Amino acid sequence: MTVATLKTTPERLLARDRRALARLITWAENAHPRFPGALREIYGHVGRARRLGVTGPPGVGKSTLCNGLVSCLRERGSEVGVLAVDPSSPFTGGALLGDRIRMESHTKDPGVFVRSMASRDSHGGLARAAVDACDVMDAFGFDELILETVGVGQAEYDIVSAADTVIVVLCPGAGDSVQAMKAGLLEVADVLVVNKNDAPGADRLVSDLEDAVALRRESRDGWTTPVVRSSAGRGLGLEDVLAAVEQQRTFLGSAGLAARRRKMRVAQVQRTVGELLVQALWSDGCRVEFIKTALASGRPPYDVADEMRDQIL
Ligand SMILES: Nc1nc2c(ncn2[C@@H]2O[C@H](COP(=O)(O)OP(=O)(O)OP(=O)(O)O)[C@@H](O)[C@H]2O)c(=O)[nH]1
Ligand SMILES: [Mg+2]
């Protein structure tokens, strides 16, 4: 049976039709009403791909690194899907364009698929859209998924928690690296990469990070986060980064991986339940009227909120 004779978009995705792949990711991005049904059809095929999250402050070289990692993975025969997520838009159209240019070396390779996603296009919840897009790429049949996110905030935690392995990229000379440490990016890192190893200050940053890792009271899953150097711009250190990722995968093992993924799914369902409840809650105009009346009578906002909660539960 050819792809053209298959009827539904999910069927075509499973037959490895790229147009279906692009369309389903758009559905995920737009929270299209047909997405949950489509996911139901493909969900049995989700779970084979390894998911690598790459995050860090703006401009440290994440996209350049991802581009290099794609090349290495392709040399090993893996097919790779890349999702570049940018929570800080609408002002970063340029950054996404930059990502596209940096990934250009792979655009003619049928074993690589690159997609950008920005919050201006995602209807509520970039983390939700990112997880859904990963599921779609996973079901399509990529061996490896790379999820690049920019920034250091809560949105990145939510997004990278969809990954099996998290790489945090820093570079010397950026105050942002210190910010990243303060913001707790270190805590989510399975592998720390000091990119722009060719730039001044790299040695200092590496030793600072090694100290920080050593001081950390409890490492995630008992794994000691390695600090790896790269000069992605010059194509150096990429194999070292991948080797560190592979060591972490071996360390995690299948049971550790399954545990992480379970945790990710629980968080996903919790988030979704939250969204559904909020929708259901405010779709009933009476509740808003109740709030208005209570406030008009001079009651403090927290008291009104408490009463409403008690009424609902
Ligand atoms: N010196 C040096 N520059 C690099 C290296 N890797 C990347 N760069 C440069 O750093 C700049 C930012 O690179 P990107 O790969 O776009 O960084 P990014 O972290 O993806 O940036 P955003 O997605 O905008 O946050 C570019 O000008 C790259 O050429 C490196 O190893 N050494
Ligand atoms: Mg980038």
Short mmCIF file of C-alpha atoms and ligand atoms in Angstrom, two decimals:
data_model
loop_
_atom_site.label_atom_id
_atom_site.label_comp_id
_atom_site.label_asym_id
_atom_site.label_seq_id
_atom_site.Cartn_x
_atom_site.Cartn_y
_atom_site.Cartn_z
CA MET A 1 0.00 0.00 0.00
CA THR A 2 1.40 3.41 -0.91
CA VAL A 3 1.24 6.37 1.40
CA ALA A 4 -1.26 8.11 -0.87
CA THR A 5 -3.86 5.36 -0.38
CA LEU A 6 -3.71 5.64 3.40
CA LYS A 7 -6.53 7.75 4.71
CA THR A 8 -5.76 9.34 8.02
CA THR A 9 -2.89 11.59 8.97
CA PRO A 10 -1.78 9.24 11.80
CA GLU A 11 -1.74 6.31 9.37
CA ARG A 12 0.42 8.30 7.00
CA LEU A 13 2.74 9.30 9.84
CA LEU A 14 3.29 5.65 10.73
CA ALA A 15 4.01 5.01 7.03
CA ARG A 16 6.77 7.64 7.43
CA ASP A 17 5.15 10.39 5.39
CA ARG A 18 6.92 13.66 6.16
CA ARG A 19 3.94 15.83 5.34
CA ALA A 20 1.93 13.95 7.94
CA LEU A 21 4.80 14.46 10.38
CA ALA A 22 4.80 18.21 9.81
CA ARG A 23 1.02 18.39 10.04
CA LEU A 24 0.79 16.46 13.30
CA ILE A 25 3.43 18.68 14.88
CA THR A 26 1.39 21.70 13.81
CA TRP A 27 -1.66 20.11 15.44
CA ALA A 28 0.38 19.62 18.59
CA GLU A 29 1.54 23.23 18.45
CA ASN A 30 -1.96 24.62 17.95
CA ALA A 31 -3.61 22.28 20.43
CA HIS A 32 -5.79 21.21 17.51
CA PRO A 33 -8.93 19.38 18.63
CA ARG A 34 -7.92 16.40 16.47
CA PHE A 35 -4.56 16.00 18.18
CA PRO A 36 -5.64 13.84 21.15
CA GLY A 37 -7.39 11.42 18.78
CA ALA A 38 -4.33 11.30 16.53
CA LEU A 39 -2.05 10.65 19.49
CA ARG A 40 -4.30 7.79 20.56
CA GLU A 41 -3.70 6.16 17.16
CA ILE A 42 0.07 6.50 17.23
CA TYR A 43 0.78 6.13 20.95
CA GLY A 44 1.57 2.43 20.64
CA HIS A 45 4.58 3.44 18.53
CA VAL A 46 5.90 6.00 21.02
CA GLY A 47 8.82 5.16 23.28
CA ARG A 48 11.59 3.88 21.04
CA ALA A 49 13.47 7.15 20.42
CA ARG A 50 16.10 8.44 22.83
CA ARG A 51 15.36 12.00 23.89
CA LEU A 52 18.19 14.41 24.45
CA GLY A 53 17.43 17.84 25.94
CA VAL A 54 19.90 20.66 25.27
CA THR A 55 19.44 23.84 27.25
CA GLY A 56 21.37 26.84 28.54
CA PRO A 57 21.52 30.63 28.37
CA PRO A 58 21.11 32.49 25.06
CA GLY A 59 24.03 32.47 22.66
CA VAL A 60 26.23 29.85 24.34
CA GLY A 61 26.26 27.76 21.17
CA LYS A 62 23.42 25.31 21.74
CA SER A 63 22.29 25.25 18.12
CA THR A 64 25.84 24.94 16.85
CA LEU A 65 26.38 22.05 19.25
CA CYS A 66 23.10 20.37 18.25
CA ASN A 67 24.06 20.70 14.61
CA GLY A 68 27.38 18.99 15.35
CA LEU A 69 25.72 16.27 17.41
CA VAL A 70 23.34 15.57 14.53
CA SER A 71 26.35 15.02 12.25
CA CYS A 72 27.93 12.60 14.73
CA LEU A 73 24.69 10.70 15.19
CA ARG A 74 24.19 10.48 11.43
CA GLU A 75 27.67 9.01 11.06
CA ARG A 76 26.53 6.28 13.43
CA GLY A 77 23.53 5.61 11.23
CA SER A 78 20.88 7.12 13.52
CA GLU A 79 17.97 9.10 12.16
CA VAL A 80 17.49 12.32 14.08
CA GLY A 81 14.58 14.65 14.78
CA VAL A 82 15.36 18.10 16.17
CA LEU A 83 12.94 20.45 17.91
CA ALA A 84 14.19 23.96 18.68
CA VAL A 85 11.87 25.50 21.25
CA ASP A 86 11.93 29.20 22.03
CA PRO A 87 9.82 30.25 24.99
CA SER A 88 10.96 33.85 24.87
CA SER A 89 9.30 34.84 21.59
CA PRO A 90 7.56 36.87 20.08
CA PHE A 91 10.81 38.79 19.95
CA THR A 92 13.12 36.01 18.81
CA GLY A 93 12.01 35.24 15.31
CA GLY A 94 15.59 36.07 14.41
CA ALA A 95 17.00 33.48 16.79
CA LEU A 96 14.82 30.78 15.32
CA LEU A 97 15.84 31.84 11.86
CA GLY A 98 19.44 31.57 13.05
CA ASP A 99 18.75 28.02 14.23
CA ARG A 100 17.36 27.17 10.86
CA ILE A 101 20.46 28.50 9.15
CA ARG A 102 22.77 26.61 11.50
CA MET A 103 20.84 23.43 10.84
CA GLU A 104 20.92 24.01 7.11
CA SER A 105 23.72 21.54 6.56
CA HIS A 106 21.17 18.82 7.28
CA THR A 107 18.16 20.05 5.32
CA LYS A 108 18.85 17.80 2.34
CA ASP A 109 19.39 14.74 4.51
CA PRO A 110 16.26 12.57 4.63
CA GLY A 111 17.50 11.09 7.91
CA VAL A 112 17.16 14.45 9.66
CA PHE A 113 14.10 16.53 10.47
CA VAL A 114 14.35 19.99 12.04
CA ARG A 115 11.46 21.97 13.40
CA SER A 116 11.27 25.22 15.34
CA MET A 117 8.52 26.05 17.78
CA ALA A 118 7.80 29.35 19.52
CA SER A 119 5.34 30.30 22.22
CA ARG A 120 3.56 32.73 19.92
CA ASP A 121 2.39 29.76 17.86
CA SER A 122 1.64 27.39 20.66
CA HIS A 123 -1.80 27.75 22.17
CA GLY A 124 -1.13 27.60 25.87
CA GLY A 125 1.75 25.60 27.23
CA LEU A 126 4.91 25.30 25.25
CA ALA A 127 5.92 22.34 27.40
CA ARG A 128 2.76 20.53 26.40
CA ALA A 129 3.37 21.26 22.72
CA ALA A 130 7.01 20.17 22.98
CA VAL A 131 6.18 16.83 24.62
CA ASP A 132 3.45 16.20 22.04
CA ALA A 133 5.80 17.06 19.16
CA CYS A 134 8.40 14.67 20.57
CA ASP A 135 5.79 11.92 20.74
CA VAL A 136 4.93 12.54 17.10
CA MET A 137 8.59 12.42 16.01
CA ASP A 138 9.11 9.33 18.15
CA ALA A 139 6.19 7.51 16.51
CA PHE A 140 7.47 8.55 13.08
CA GLY A 141 10.52 6.44 13.84
CA PHE A 142 13.50 8.67 14.58
CA ASP A 143 16.19 6.94 16.65
CA GLU A 144 17.27 10.11 18.41
CA LEU A 145 15.38 13.27 19.30
CA ILE A 146 17.14 16.48 20.22
CA LEU A 147 15.16 19.13 22.07
CA GLU A 148 16.87 22.53 22.18
CA THR A 149 15.49 25.20 24.52
CA VAL A 150 16.87 28.64 25.22
CA GLY A 151 16.88 30.32 28.61
CA VAL A 152 17.09 29.54 32.27
CA GLY A 153 13.58 29.69 33.65
CA GLN A 154 10.72 27.47 34.71
CA ALA A 155 9.61 26.88 31.13
CA GLU A 156 12.93 25.15 30.38
CA TYR A 157 12.55 22.86 33.36
CA ASP A 158 9.14 21.82 32.12
CA ILE A 159 10.43 21.30 28.61
CA VAL A 160 13.68 19.52 29.36
CA SER A 161 11.93 17.24 31.81
CA ALA A 162 10.54 15.59 28.67
CA ALA A 163 14.08 14.41 27.87
CA ASP A 164 15.80 11.20 28.97
CA THR A 165 19.11 13.06 29.23
CA VAL A 166 19.67 16.76 29.81
CA ILE A 167 22.72 18.61 28.53
CA VAL A 168 23.24 22.08 30.00
CA VAL A 169 25.51 24.21 27.82
CA LEU A 170 27.44 27.15 29.25
CA CYS A 171 30.28 29.21 27.86
CA PRO A 172 33.00 31.40 29.33
CA GLY A 173 32.68 35.13 29.56
CA ALA A 174 28.93 35.25 29.99
CA GLY A 175 27.44 36.40 33.27
CA ASP A 176 24.55 34.24 32.20
CA SER A 177 26.48 31.16 33.20
CA VAL A 178 26.53 32.32 36.79
CA GLN A 179 22.86 33.13 36.49
CA ALA A 180 22.25 29.63 35.20
CA MET A 181 23.94 28.16 38.22
CA LYS A 182 21.92 30.34 40.52
CA ALA A 183 18.74 29.47 38.73
CA GLY A 184 19.44 25.82 39.43
CA LEU A 185 20.16 24.71 35.88
CA LEU A 186 22.98 22.69 37.39
CA GLU A 187 20.43 20.57 39.20
CA VAL A 188 18.80 19.36 35.99
CA ALA A 189 22.07 18.71 34.14
CA ASP A 190 23.06 15.13 33.42
CA VAL A 191 25.96 16.45 31.35
CA LEU A 192 27.50 19.91 31.63
CA VAL A 193 29.11 21.25 28.49
CA VAL A 194 31.50 24.19 28.48
CA ASN A 195 31.27 25.31 24.88
CA LYS A 196 33.55 27.93 23.28
CA ASN A 197 36.43 26.15 24.93
CA ASP A 198 38.57 28.18 22.54
CA ALA A 199 37.52 31.42 24.28
CA PRO A 200 39.34 32.91 27.29
CA GLY A 201 38.05 31.87 30.69
CA ALA A 202 37.12 28.29 29.72
CA ASP A 203 39.51 26.68 32.23
CA ARG A 204 38.12 28.79 35.03
CA LEU A 205 34.52 27.96 34.15
CA VAL A 206 35.31 24.23 33.95
CA SER A 207 36.93 24.24 37.39
CA ASP A 208 34.08 26.34 38.86
CA LEU A 209 31.56 23.88 37.50
CA GLU A 210 33.53 20.87 38.72
CA ASP A 211 33.59 22.44 42.19
CA ALA A 212 29.88 23.13 42.04
CA VAL A 213 29.14 19.53 41.00
CA ALA A 214 31.35 18.18 43.80
CA LEU A 215 29.63 20.40 46.36
CA ARG A 216 26.19 19.31 45.31
CA ARG A 217 24.83 17.27 48.15
CA GLU A 218 22.71 14.91 46.17
CA SER A 219 23.21 14.15 42.53
CA ARG A 220 20.26 13.13 40.42
CA ASP A 221 19.89 9.33 40.39
CA GLY A 222 23.34 8.98 41.99
CA TRP A 223 25.07 9.94 38.76
CA THR A 224 27.98 12.37 38.91
CA THR A 225 27.48 15.04 36.28
CA PRO A 226 30.57 15.25 34.08
CA VAL A 227 31.88 18.57 32.76
CA VAL A 228 32.82 18.25 29.09
CA ARG A 229 34.54 20.82 26.90
CA SER A 230 33.57 21.58 23.32
CA SER A 231 34.24 24.07 20.59
CA ALA A 232 31.17 23.34 18.58
CA GLY A 233 31.94 26.21 16.24
CA ARG A 234 35.11 24.38 15.22
CA GLY A 235 33.60 20.92 15.34
CA LEU A 236 35.68 19.96 18.38
CA GLY A 237 34.61 17.94 21.41
CA LEU A 238 31.36 16.69 19.92
CA GLU A 239 32.29 13.03 20.26
CA ASP A 240 33.22 13.69 23.89
CA VAL A 241 29.78 15.15 24.53
CA LEU A 242 28.12 12.13 22.94
CA ALA A 243 30.36 9.77 24.90
CA ALA A 244 29.25 11.45 28.14
CA VAL A 245 25.62 11.10 27.07
CA GLU A 246 26.14 7.43 26.34
CA GLN A 247 27.77 6.86 29.72
CA GLN A 248 24.81 8.50 31.42
CA ARG A 249 22.44 6.28 29.43
CA THR A 250 24.36 3.18 30.45
CA PHE A 251 24.37 4.36 34.05
CA LEU A 252 20.63 4.98 34.01
CA GLY A 253 19.91 1.57 32.49
CA SER A 254 16.50 0.47 31.31
CA ALA A 255 14.94 0.61 34.77
CA GLY A 256 16.24 4.13 35.42
CA LEU A 257 15.06 5.24 32.01
CA ALA A 258 11.60 3.77 32.57
CA ALA A 259 11.40 5.52 35.95
CA ARG A 260 12.27 8.87 34.40
CA ARG A 261 9.74 8.45 31.67
CA ARG A 262 7.03 7.47 34.14
CA LYS A 263 7.75 10.63 36.09
CA MET A 264 7.55 12.69 32.92
CA ARG A 265 4.16 11.17 32.00
CA VAL A 266 2.76 11.73 35.47
CA ALA A 267 3.78 15.40 35.25
CA GLN A 268 2.20 15.60 31.79
CA VAL A 269 -1.11 14.21 33.01
CA GLN A 270 -1.06 16.48 36.07
CA ARG A 271 -0.49 19.50 33.82
CA THR A 272 -3.29 18.42 31.54
CA VAL A 273 -5.72 17.82 34.39
CA GLY A 274 -4.88 21.31 35.64
CA GLU A 275 -5.65 22.80 32.23
CA LEU A 276 -8.89 20.86 31.89
CA LEU A 277 -10.08 21.85 35.35
CA VAL A 278 -9.33 25.52 34.78
CA GLN A 279 -11.22 25.40 31.49
CA ALA A 280 -14.19 23.71 33.09
CA LEU A 281 -14.11 26.04 36.05
CA TRP A 282 -14.34 29.32 34.17
CA SER A 283 -16.61 28.12 31.40
CA ASP A 284 -19.37 28.60 34.00
CA GLY A 285 -20.00 32.38 34.18
CA CYS A 286 -21.74 32.04 37.56
CA ARG A 287 -18.36 31.67 39.25
CA VAL A 288 -17.11 34.98 37.95
CA GLU A 289 -20.36 36.60 39.11
CA PHE A 290 -19.86 35.10 42.56
CA ILE A 291 -16.37 36.63 42.74
CA LYS A 292 -17.62 40.04 41.63
CA THR A 293 -20.38 40.05 44.22
CA ALA A 294 -18.10 38.88 47.02
CA LEU A 295 -15.48 41.53 46.20
CA ALA A 296 -18.16 44.24 45.95
CA SER A 297 -19.16 43.46 49.52
CA GLY A 298 -15.63 44.41 50.56
CA ARG A 299 -14.26 40.93 51.31
CA PRO A 300 -10.51 40.40 50.87
CA PRO A 301 -9.46 38.41 47.77
CA TYR A 302 -7.93 35.44 49.59
CA ASP A 303 -11.07 34.91 51.62
CA VAL A 304 -13.12 34.91 48.43
CA ALA A 305 -10.71 32.40 46.86
CA ASP A 306 -10.82 30.14 49.93
CA GLU A 307 -14.57 30.11 49.94
CA MET A 308 -14.71 29.31 46.26
CA ARG A 309 -12.29 26.40 46.72
CA ASP A 310 -14.36 25.02 49.58
CA GLN A 311 -17.47 25.26 47.45
CA ILE A 312 -15.86 23.42 44.55
CA LEU A 313 -14.15 20.64 46.48
N1 LIG B 1 34.24 31.05 19.74
C1 LIG B 1 33.25 30.18 19.57
N2 LIG B 1 32.06 30.59 19.14
C2 LIG B 1 31.07 29.69 18.99
C3 LIG B 1 31.28 28.32 19.28
N3 LIG B 1 30.11 27.67 19.05
C4 LIG B 1 29.23 28.59 18.65
N4 LIG B 1 29.78 29.80 18.60
C5 LIG B 1 29.16 31.07 18.18
O1 LIG B 1 28.27 31.53 19.17
C6 LIG B 1 27.14 32.19 18.58
C7 LIG B 1 25.87 31.62 19.10
O2 LIG B 1 25.73 30.31 18.63
P1 LIG B 1 24.35 29.53 18.62
O3 LIG B 1 24.64 28.13 18.27
O4 LIG B 1 23.34 30.25 17.84
O5 LIG B 1 23.96 29.66 20.15
P2 LIG B 1 22.57 29.29 20.84
O6 LIG B 1 22.89 28.95 22.24
O7 LIG B 1 21.84 28.28 20.05
O8 LIG B 1 21.81 30.67 20.76
P3 LIG B 1 20.23 30.94 21.04
O9 LIG B 1 19.45 29.80 20.44
O10 LIG B 1 19.97 32.25 20.39
O11 LIG B 1 20.11 31.00 22.52
C8 LIG B 1 27.32 32.06 17.09
O12 LIG B 1 27.87 33.23 16.58
C9 LIG B 1 28.28 30.90 16.94
O13 LIG B 1 29.05 30.97 15.77
C10 LIG B 1 32.56 27.90 19.72
O14 LIG B 1 32.83 26.74 19.97
N5 LIG B 1 33.51 28.88 19.85
MG MG B 2 19.82 28.28 19.33
#
